[in-house]
mmCIF file of C-alpha atoms in Angstrom:
data_model
loop_
_atom_site.group_PDB
_atom_site.id
_atom_site.type_symbol
_atom_site.label_atom_id
_atom_site.label_comp_id
_atom_site.label_asym_id
_atom_site.label_seq_id
_atom_site.Cartn_x
_atom_site.Cartn_y
_atom_site.Cartn_z
ATOM 1 C CA MET Y 1 -44.400 -13.661 -5.250
ATOM 2 C CA GLY Y 2 -46.704 -11.051 -5.965
ATOM 3 C CA GLY Y 3 -48.170 -11.812 -9.028
ATOM 4 C CA TYR Y 4 -50.781 -13.873 -10.168
ATOM 5 C CA HIS Y 5 -50.842 -17.348 -12.413
ATOM 6 C CA ARG Y 6 -52.898 -17.586 -15.371
ATOM 7 C CA GLY Y 7 -55.778 -19.253 -13.516
ATOM 8 C CA GLU Y 8 -56.420 -16.158 -11.234
ATOM 9 C CA THR Y 9 -56.037 -13.995 -13.723
ATOM 10 C CA ALA Y 10 -58.591 -15.972 -16.007
ATOM 11 C CA VAL Y 11 -61.228 -15.837 -13.306
ATOM 12 C CA GLN Y 12 -60.402 -11.986 -12.397
ATOM 13 C CA GLU Y 13 -61.213 -11.450 -15.981
ATOM 14 C CA ARG Y 14 -64.376 -13.513 -16.668
ATOM 15 C CA ALA Y 15 -65.713 -12.337 -12.894
ATOM 16 C CA GLY Y 16 -65.109 -8.710 -14.203
ATOM 17 C CA PHE Y 17 -62.855 -7.909 -11.117
ATOM 18 C CA ALA Y 18 -59.800 -7.357 -13.184
ATOM 19 C CA ARG Y 19 -59.233 -3.808 -11.724
ATOM 20 C CA GLN Y 20 -59.900 -4.500 -8.539
ATOM 21 C CA ALA Y 21 -57.629 -7.859 -8.302
ATOM 22 C CA GLY Y 22 -54.681 -5.626 -9.841
ATOM 23 C CA GLN Y 23 -54.997 -3.085 -7.178
ATOM 24 C CA ALA Y 24 -55.110 -6.011 -4.434
ATOM 25 C CA ARG Y 25 -52.046 -7.500 -5.663
ATOM 26 C CA GLY Y 26 -50.036 -5.283 -3.292
ATOM 27 C CA ALA Y 27 -51.680 -7.426 -0.364
ATOM 28 C CA ILE Y 28 -49.520 -10.365 -1.529
ATOM 29 C CA GLY Y 29 -46.114 -10.248 -0.267
ATOM 30 C CA ASN Y 30 -43.484 -12.878 0.816
ATOM 31 C CA THR Y 31 -42.250 -11.272 4.227
ATOM 32 C CA VAL Y 32 -44.354 -11.671 7.379
ATOM 33 C CA PRO Y 33 -45.013 -8.111 8.642
ATOM 34 C CA ASP Y 34 -44.416 -7.486 12.514
ATOM 35 C CA VAL Y 35 -47.660 -6.894 13.259
ATOM 36 C CA ALA Y 36 -48.382 -10.419 11.758
ATOM 37 C CA VAL Y 37 -45.722 -12.096 13.695
ATOM 38 C CA ALA Y 38 -47.613 -10.754 17.096
ATOM 39 C CA PHE Y 39 -50.926 -12.251 15.844
ATOM 40 C CA LEU Y 40 -49.401 -15.555 14.679
ATOM 41 C CA ALA Y 41 -47.453 -16.045 18.446
ATOM 42 C CA GLN Y 42 -51.063 -15.770 20.106
ATOM 43 C CA GLN Y 43 -53.000 -18.553 18.237
ATOM 44 C CA PRO Y 44 -53.367 -21.783 19.247
ATOM 45 C CA HIS Y 45 -53.912 -23.631 15.634
ATOM 46 C CA LEU Y 46 -53.156 -22.910 12.366
ATOM 47 C CA VAL Y 47 -55.099 -24.851 9.177
ATOM 48 C CA ALA Y 48 -52.624 -26.493 6.493
ATOM 49 C CA GLY Y 49 -53.367 -27.634 3.127
ATOM 50 C CA ALA Y 50 -51.368 -30.277 0.674
ATOM 51 C CA ALA Y 51 -51.290 -32.810 -1.916
ATOM 52 C CA ASP Y 52 -50.741 -36.341 -0.513
ATOM 53 C CA GLU Y 53 -48.146 -39.196 -1.880
ATOM 54 C CA ARG Y 54 -51.243 -40.276 -4.562
ATOM 55 C CA GLY Y 55 -51.694 -36.574 -5.595
ATOM 56 C CA ARG Y 56 -54.960 -35.663 -3.518
ATOM 57 C CA ILE Y 57 -55.411 -32.968 -1.880
ATOM 58 C CA TRP Y 58 -56.221 -32.233 2.041
ATOM 59 C CA ALA Y 59 -56.902 -29.713 4.624
ATOM 60 C CA THR Y 60 -56.149 -29.985 8.214
ATOM 61 C CA GLN Y 61 -55.247 -28.765 11.318
ATOM 62 C CA LEU Y 62 -52.368 -28.109 13.337
ATOM 63 C CA THR Y 63 -52.756 -27.038 17.087
ATOM 64 C CA GLY Y 64 -50.476 -25.818 19.928
ATOM 65 C CA ASP Y 65 -50.021 -23.557 23.104
ATOM 66 C CA PRO Y 66 -50.106 -20.285 21.892
ATOM 67 C CA GLY Y 67 -46.016 -19.628 21.125
ATOM 68 C CA PHE Y 68 -45.858 -22.877 18.590
ATOM 69 C CA LEU Y 69 -46.162 -20.732 15.668
ATOM 70 C CA THR Y 70 -42.890 -18.007 15.118
ATOM 71 C CA VAL Y 71 -41.125 -16.331 12.699
ATOM 72 C CA PRO Y 72 -37.517 -17.176 12.808
ATOM 73 C CA GLY Y 73 -36.616 -14.963 9.602
ATOM 74 C CA PRO Y 74 -39.009 -12.526 7.602
ATOM 75 C CA HIS Y 75 -39.528 -15.419 5.226
ATOM 76 C CA THR Y 76 -39.861 -18.296 7.544
ATOM 77 C CA LEU Y 77 -42.441 -19.986 9.545
ATOM 78 C CA ARG Y 78 -41.933 -22.560 11.974
ATOM 79 C CA ILE Y 79 -44.886 -24.435 13.427
ATOM 80 C CA GLY Y 80 -44.068 -26.144 16.521
ATOM 81 C CA ALA Y 81 -46.542 -29.320 15.594
ATOM 82 C CA LEU Y 82 -47.284 -32.124 13.429
ATOM 83 C CA PRO Y 83 -50.606 -33.607 12.727
ATOM 84 C CA PRO Y 84 -51.889 -36.519 14.647
ATOM 85 C CA PRO Y 85 -51.028 -40.068 13.065
ATOM 86 C CA GLU Y 86 -54.443 -40.086 12.003
ATOM 87 C CA ASP Y 87 -54.558 -37.161 10.260
ATOM 88 C CA PRO Y 88 -54.864 -37.832 6.385
ATOM 89 C CA LEU Y 89 -51.467 -35.532 5.991
ATOM 90 C CA ALA Y 90 -49.757 -37.120 8.988
ATOM 91 C CA PRO Y 91 -47.144 -39.162 6.437
ATOM 92 C CA LEU Y 92 -46.833 -36.216 4.272
ATOM 93 C CA LEU Y 93 -45.906 -33.599 6.635
ATOM 94 C CA THR Y 94 -44.047 -36.286 9.349
ATOM 95 C CA GLY Y 95 -41.629 -36.718 6.271
ATOM 96 C CA ALA Y 96 -41.303 -33.296 4.690
ATOM 97 C CA GLY Y 97 -38.113 -32.796 3.283
ATOM 98 C CA SER Y 98 -37.037 -36.358 3.097
ATOM 99 C CA GLY Y 99 -36.697 -38.320 -0.525
ATOM 100 C CA SER Y 100 -38.741 -36.085 -2.880
ATOM 101 C CA GLY Y 101 -37.929 -32.558 -1.020
ATOM 102 C CA PRO Y 102 -40.095 -29.990 0.673
ATOM 103 C CA VAL Y 103 -43.593 -30.216 0.602
ATOM 104 C CA GLN Y 104 -45.738 -27.410 -0.814
ATOM 105 C CA VAL Y 105 -48.493 -26.490 1.183
ATOM 106 C CA GLY Y 106 -51.182 -23.382 1.792
ATOM 107 C CA LEU Y 107 -51.525 -22.360 5.245
ATOM 108 C CA ILE Y 108 -53.991 -20.029 7.081
ATOM 109 C CA GLY Y 109 -54.245 -18.514 10.347
ATOM 110 C CA ILE Y 110 -57.254 -17.452 11.872
ATOM 111 C CA GLU Y 111 -58.701 -15.743 15.083
ATOM 112 C CA PRO Y 112 -62.538 -16.224 15.507
ATOM 113 C CA ALA Y 113 -62.904 -14.028 18.219
ATOM 114 C CA THR Y 114 -61.404 -11.215 16.438
ATOM 115 C CA ARG Y 115 -62.162 -12.571 12.902
ATOM 116 C CA ARG Y 116 -58.683 -12.215 12.073
ATOM 117 C CA ARG Y 117 -56.860 -13.841 9.538
ATOM 118 C CA MET Y 118 -53.872 -14.448 7.139
ATOM 119 C CA ARG Y 119 -52.827 -16.602 4.579
ATOM 120 C CA MET Y 120 -49.158 -17.691 3.842
ATOM 121 C CA ASN Y 121 -47.783 -20.200 1.080
ATOM 122 C CA GLY Y 122 -44.610 -22.193 0.924
ATOM 123 C CA ARG Y 123 -42.248 -24.776 1.590
ATOM 124 C CA ALA Y 124 -42.378 -27.118 4.088
ATOM 125 C CA VAL Y 125 -39.517 -29.524 6.040
ATOM 126 C CA ARG Y 126 -39.557 -31.271 8.995
ATOM 127 C CA ASP Y 127 -37.961 -29.648 11.748
ATOM 128 C CA GLY Y 128 -37.856 -31.430 14.767
ATOM 129 C CA ASP Y 129 -41.224 -31.833 16.543
ATOM 130 C CA GLY Y 130 -42.401 -29.423 13.573
ATOM 131 C CA LEU Y 131 -42.092 -28.036 10.446
ATOM 132 C CA ARG Y 132 -40.050 -25.131 9.067
ATOM 133 C CA VAL Y 133 -41.694 -23.048 5.850
ATOM 134 C CA GLU Y 134 -40.116 -21.151 3.405
ATOM 135 C CA LEU Y 135 -42.500 -18.858 2.292
ATOM 136 C CA ASP Y 136 -43.343 -17.725 -0.949
ATOM 137 C CA GLN Y 137 -46.539 -15.710 -0.338
ATOM 138 C CA VAL Y 138 -48.012 -13.767 2.472
ATOM 139 C CA ILE Y 139 -51.594 -12.639 1.907
ATOM 140 C CA SER Y 140 -53.362 -9.931 4.119
ATOM 141 C CA ASN Y 141 -57.253 -11.325 4.083
ATOM 142 C CA CYS Y 142 -60.971 -9.435 5.031
ATOM 143 C CA PRO Y 143 -62.761 -10.629 7.776
ATOM 144 C CA LYS Y 144 -65.778 -11.000 6.312
ATOM 145 C CA TYR Y 145 -68.065 -14.262 6.844
ATOM 146 C CA ILE Y 146 -66.097 -15.541 9.892
ATOM 147 C CA GLN Y 147 -68.252 -16.488 12.790
ATOM 148 C CA LYS Y 148 -66.570 -14.866 16.345
ATOM 149 C CA ARG Y 149 -65.642 -17.504 18.682
ATOM 150 C CA ASP Y 150 -63.549 -17.995 21.622
ATOM 151 C CA HIS Y 151 -61.792 -21.010 22.529
ATOM 152 C CA HIS Y 152 -60.637 -23.242 25.530
ATOM 153 C CA HIS Y 153 -59.290 -26.325 26.730
ATOM 154 C CA PRO Y 154 -61.771 -29.363 27.706
ATOM 155 C CA ASP Y 155 -61.605 -30.739 31.299
ATOM 156 C CA LYS Y 156 -58.823 -33.330 30.693
ATOM 157 C CA ALA Y 157 -59.804 -35.785 33.373
ATOM 158 C CA THR Y 158 -62.527 -37.413 30.790
ATOM 159 C CA PRO Y 159 -60.638 -37.800 27.344
ATOM 160 C CA VAL Y 160 -62.167 -39.586 24.602
ATOM 161 C CA PRO Y 161 -59.749 -41.783 22.032
ATOM 162 C CA ARG Y 162 -58.940 -40.558 19.071
ATOM 163 C CA LYS Y 163 -60.113 -42.422 16.421
ATOM 164 C CA ALA Y 164 -60.331 -42.614 12.390
ATOM 165 C CA VAL Y 165 -63.089 -43.650 9.990
ATOM 166 C CA ASP Y 166 -62.575 -43.846 6.449
ATOM 167 C CA SER Y 167 -65.730 -43.978 3.514
ATOM 168 C CA ARG Y 168 -66.157 -43.043 0.060
ATOM 169 C CA GLU Y 169 -68.937 -40.855 0.868
ATOM 170 C CA LEU Y 170 -70.747 -38.859 3.964
ATOM 171 C CA SER Y 171 -72.628 -41.049 6.046
ATOM 172 C CA PRO Y 172 -76.107 -39.132 7.296
ATOM 173 C CA ALA Y 173 -74.770 -37.799 10.398
ATOM 174 C CA GLN Y 174 -71.804 -36.333 8.407
ATOM 175 C CA GLN Y 175 -74.550 -34.862 5.960
ATOM 176 C CA ARG Y 176 -76.062 -33.303 8.934
ATOM 177 C CA THR Y 177 -72.786 -31.908 10.384
ATOM 178 C CA LEU Y 178 -72.032 -30.321 6.828
ATOM 179 C CA ARG Y 179 -75.863 -28.713 6.480
ATOM 180 C CA ALA Y 180 -75.172 -27.361 9.759
ATOM 181 C CA ALA Y 181 -71.972 -25.768 9.149
ATOM 182 C CA ASP Y 182 -70.992 -22.099 9.309
ATOM 183 C CA THR Y 183 -67.709 -22.531 8.559
ATOM 184 C CA PHE Y 184 -65.026 -24.878 6.568
ATOM 185 C CA PHE Y 185 -61.726 -24.595 5.340
ATOM 186 C CA VAL Y 186 -60.716 -25.397 1.099
ATOM 187 C CA ALA Y 187 -57.252 -26.325 -0.019
ATOM 188 C CA THR Y 188 -56.108 -26.108 -3.583
ATOM 189 C CA ALA Y 189 -53.194 -25.920 -5.876
ATOM 190 C CA SER Y 190 -52.200 -24.546 -9.433
ATOM 191 C CA ASP Y 191 -51.196 -26.860 -12.090
ATOM 192 C CA ARG Y 192 -47.535 -26.113 -10.967
ATOM 193 C CA GLY Y 193 -48.263 -28.015 -7.409
ATOM 194 C CA ASP Y 194 -48.073 -24.447 -5.374
ATOM 195 C CA ALA Y 195 -50.670 -25.130 -2.629
ATOM 196 C CA ASP Y 196 -53.064 -22.668 -0.745
ATOM 197 C CA ALA Y 197 -55.803 -22.879 1.983
ATOM 198 C CA SER Y 198 -58.814 -20.781 2.482
ATOM 199 C CA HIS Y 199 -61.581 -20.059 4.437
ATOM 200 C CA ARG Y 200 -64.982 -20.370 3.562
ATOM 201 C CA GLY Y 201 -68.147 -19.147 5.936
ATOM 202 C CA GLY Y 202 -71.743 -18.293 6.024
ATOM 203 C CA ASN Y 203 -74.791 -18.823 7.820
ATOM 204 C CA PRO Y 204 -75.906 -22.556 8.377
ATOM 205 C CA GLY Y 205 -77.075 -24.086 5.281
ATOM 206 C CA PHE Y 206 -74.973 -22.086 2.987
ATOM 207 C CA VAL Y 207 -73.397 -25.700 2.537
ATOM 208 C CA GLN Y 208 -75.940 -27.537 0.219
ATOM 209 C CA VAL Y 209 -75.676 -31.508 0.298
ATOM 210 C CA LEU Y 210 -76.826 -32.423 -2.875
ATOM 211 C CA SER Y 211 -75.881 -36.354 -2.620
ATOM 212 C CA PRO Y 212 -73.603 -38.449 -0.377
ATOM 213 C CA ARG Y 213 -70.786 -37.342 -2.898
ATOM 214 C CA LEU Y 214 -71.779 -33.956 -4.134
ATOM 215 C CA LEU Y 215 -71.678 -30.844 -2.269
ATOM 216 C CA ARG Y 216 -72.281 -27.095 -3.264
ATOM 217 C CA TRP Y 217 -71.600 -23.843 -1.857
ATOM 218 C CA PRO Y 218 -72.045 -20.160 -2.502
ATOM 219 C CA ASP Y 219 -69.260 -17.884 -3.947
ATOM 220 C CA TYR Y 220 -69.521 -14.461 -2.202
ATOM 221 C CA ALA Y 221 -68.265 -11.508 -2.308
ATOM 222 C CA GLY Y 222 -64.611 -11.455 -1.309
ATOM 223 C CA ASN Y 223 -61.063 -9.537 -2.095
ATOM 224 C CA ALA Y 224 -61.025 -10.158 -5.721
ATOM 225 C CA MET Y 225 -57.955 -12.448 -5.754
ATOM 226 C CA PHE Y 226 -59.804 -15.670 -6.953
ATOM 227 C CA LEU Y 227 -56.915 -17.717 -5.585
ATOM 228 C CA THR Y 228 -58.932 -20.465 -4.810
ATOM 229 C CA LEU Y 229 -61.026 -20.264 -7.721
ATOM 230 C CA GLY Y 230 -57.919 -19.383 -9.873
ATOM 231 C CA ASN Y 231 -56.592 -22.728 -8.723
ATOM 232 C CA LEU Y 232 -59.594 -25.370 -9.593
ATOM 233 C CA ALA Y 233 -59.451 -23.570 -13.249
ATOM 234 C CA LEU Y 234 -55.700 -25.221 -13.619
ATOM 235 C CA ASN Y 235 -56.147 -28.128 -11.453
ATOM 236 C CA PRO Y 236 -59.552 -28.850 -9.836
ATOM 237 C CA ALA Y 237 -58.027 -31.243 -7.126
ATOM 238 C CA ALA Y 238 -59.337 -29.888 -3.660
ATOM 239 C CA GLY Y 239 -59.912 -30.579 -0.160
ATOM 240 C CA LEU Y 240 -62.018 -29.543 2.540
ATOM 241 C CA PHE Y 241 -61.523 -29.605 6.374
ATOM 242 C CA VAL Y 242 -64.721 -28.961 8.545
ATOM 243 C CA PRO Y 243 -64.153 -28.066 12.402
ATOM 244 C CA GLY Y 244 -65.956 -29.612 15.279
ATOM 245 C CA TRP Y 245 -66.044 -26.727 16.911
ATOM 246 C CA GLU Y 246 -67.619 -28.072 19.950
ATOM 247 C CA THR Y 247 -66.262 -31.542 19.674
ATOM 248 C CA GLY Y 248 -62.828 -31.519 18.426
ATOM 249 C CA THR Y 249 -63.689 -34.008 15.769
ATOM 250 C CA SER Y 250 -62.243 -33.380 12.307
ATOM 251 C CA LEU Y 251 -64.025 -33.920 8.982
ATOM 252 C CA HIS Y 252 -61.850 -34.105 6.228
ATOM 253 C CA LEU Y 253 -62.961 -34.695 2.546
ATOM 254 C CA THR Y 254 -60.863 -34.495 -0.606
ATOM 255 C CA GLY Y 255 -61.764 -34.620 -4.248
ATOM 256 C CA SER Y 256 -62.641 -32.456 -7.336
ATOM 257 C CA ALA Y 257 -64.318 -29.080 -7.387
ATOM 258 C CA ARG Y 258 -65.733 -26.926 -10.547
ATOM 259 C CA THR Y 259 -66.780 -23.304 -10.855
ATOM 260 C CA VAL Y 260 -70.636 -22.912 -11.805
ATOM 261 C CA TRP Y 261 -71.096 -19.672 -13.641
ATOM 262 C CA ASP Y 262 -74.827 -20.255 -14.822
ATOM 263 C CA GLU Y 263 -76.741 -17.227 -14.132
ATOM 264 C CA GLU Y 264 -80.025 -18.924 -13.643
ATOM 265 C CA ALA Y 265 -78.257 -21.231 -10.990
ATOM 266 C CA VAL Y 266 -76.392 -18.619 -9.274
ATOM 267 C CA ALA Y 267 -79.590 -16.363 -8.802
ATOM 268 C CA ARG Y 268 -81.157 -19.014 -6.813
ATOM 269 C CA THR Y 269 -78.555 -18.707 -4.117
ATOM 270 C CA PRO Y 270 -78.929 -15.305 -2.368
ATOM 271 C CA GLY Y 271 -75.682 -13.598 -1.990
ATOM 272 C CA ALA Y 272 -74.021 -15.720 -4.449
ATOM 273 C CA GLN Y 273 -72.126 -14.469 -7.461
ATOM 274 C CA ARG Y 274 -70.800 -17.917 -8.487
ATOM 275 C CA LEU Y 275 -71.365 -21.625 -6.876
ATOM 276 C CA VAL Y 276 -68.878 -24.348 -6.292
ATOM 277 C CA GLU Y 277 -69.557 -28.051 -6.664
ATOM 278 C CA PHE Y 278 -67.155 -30.402 -5.225
ATOM 279 C CA GLU Y 279 -67.675 -33.896 -5.814
ATOM 280 C CA ILE Y 280 -65.844 -36.336 -3.018
ATOM 281 C CA THR Y 281 -63.762 -39.041 -3.624
ATOM 282 C CA ALA Y 282 -62.729 -40.192 0.192
ATOM 283 C CA VAL Y 283 -63.871 -39.272 3.489
ATOM 284 C CA ARG Y 284 -61.559 -39.261 6.696
ATOM 285 C CA GLU Y 285 -63.376 -38.615 10.189
ATOM 286 C CA VAL Y 286 -60.823 -38.241 12.880
ATOM 287 C CA ALA Y 287 -62.654 -38.073 16.663
ATOM 288 C CA SER Y 288 -60.890 -35.982 19.109
ATOM 289 C CA ALA Y 289 -58.362 -35.029 16.690
ATOM 290 C CA SER Y 290 -58.244 -31.274 18.230
ATOM 291 C CA PRO Y 291 -57.796 -30.472 21.944
ATOM 292 C CA LEU Y 292 -59.677 -27.395 21.554
ATOM 293 C CA ARG Y 293 -63.170 -26.332 21.797
ATOM 294 C CA TRP Y 294 -64.836 -23.446 21.259
ATOM 295 C CA SER Y 295 -68.014 -21.054 22.038
ATOM 296 C CA ALA Y 296 -71.567 -20.712 20.079
ATOM 297 C CA PRO Y 297 -70.824 -18.970 17.102
ATOM 298 C CA ALA Y 298 -71.717 -15.075 16.686
ATOM 299 C CA TYR Y 299 -72.439 -14.752 13.070
ATOM 300 C CA SER Y 300 -71.108 -12.357 10.624
ATOM 301 C CA ARG Y 301 -73.083 -9.435 9.596
ATOM 302 C CA PHE Y 302 -71.972 -10.157 6.153
ATOM 303 C CA ASN Y 303 -73.428 -13.657 5.912
ATOM 304 C CA PRO Y 304 -75.933 -13.701 3.120
ATOM 305 C CA PRO Y 305 -79.533 -15.491 4.278
ATOM 306 C CA THR Y 306 -79.795 -19.198 3.819
ATOM 307 C CA GLY Y 307 -82.798 -21.584 3.463
ATOM 308 C CA ALA Y 308 -81.692 -23.462 6.346
#
């Protein structure tokens, strides 16, 4: 499925990147190349996005020892992990393939230490202690705006209990987390339900907290495909995952997003070509969701300045 849907082509044309998007189409396939098989085998985590039983889109992280991601066939990814019970996508992914059939998922594998990443979209079913995903899209991505980090496992002698807290808006502490964030992941889906997960990065301050229920961030120059904004043009539902790099806490947000094209508003944000506003409808924060801990970041040289 190497073509673009109508939302993607509409955004490409409005942004003035239709020609570049046509050239980039060759980076979209449905098979995993050998170099990507080796890349996935080295990763301890994977970001996933999907719509829950209520149609709300969430993004989350799956973790495991390197080797938990395997490619048993050129169109298939096996994930040897499921989300913990406290995760907002746990009920959906744990039961994937039963009842209503496969779950549409968007996936992104990212290696902060080398600033490499790859994107995959497909249909997931439960497979023993994990998931099997039949891939519809495998997408090469550029390394811009990825902060360099190395991972490690914390001292297991002092575990912190996993705990989930739900709310309808951001607490003051969660607002501070977002204002200090240099990375988050966004999940979207087309009007047909085809899911996608993508990375967003920048210097701290690139995420603006306009209120406890409204965020704004810049859309920087990228690969000209506009897969996220193309989905939003057809379906405003979206989900954000903000990793707690130093603590293992996961911050999950779901709601709706829209692209802001107003030239005056865009001009007030350095490096922005557009803006995205995200209205929050639900928040879930899960303490100790991930066993991984990461080093302090080395910021990407591509990050535009912020007012932070």
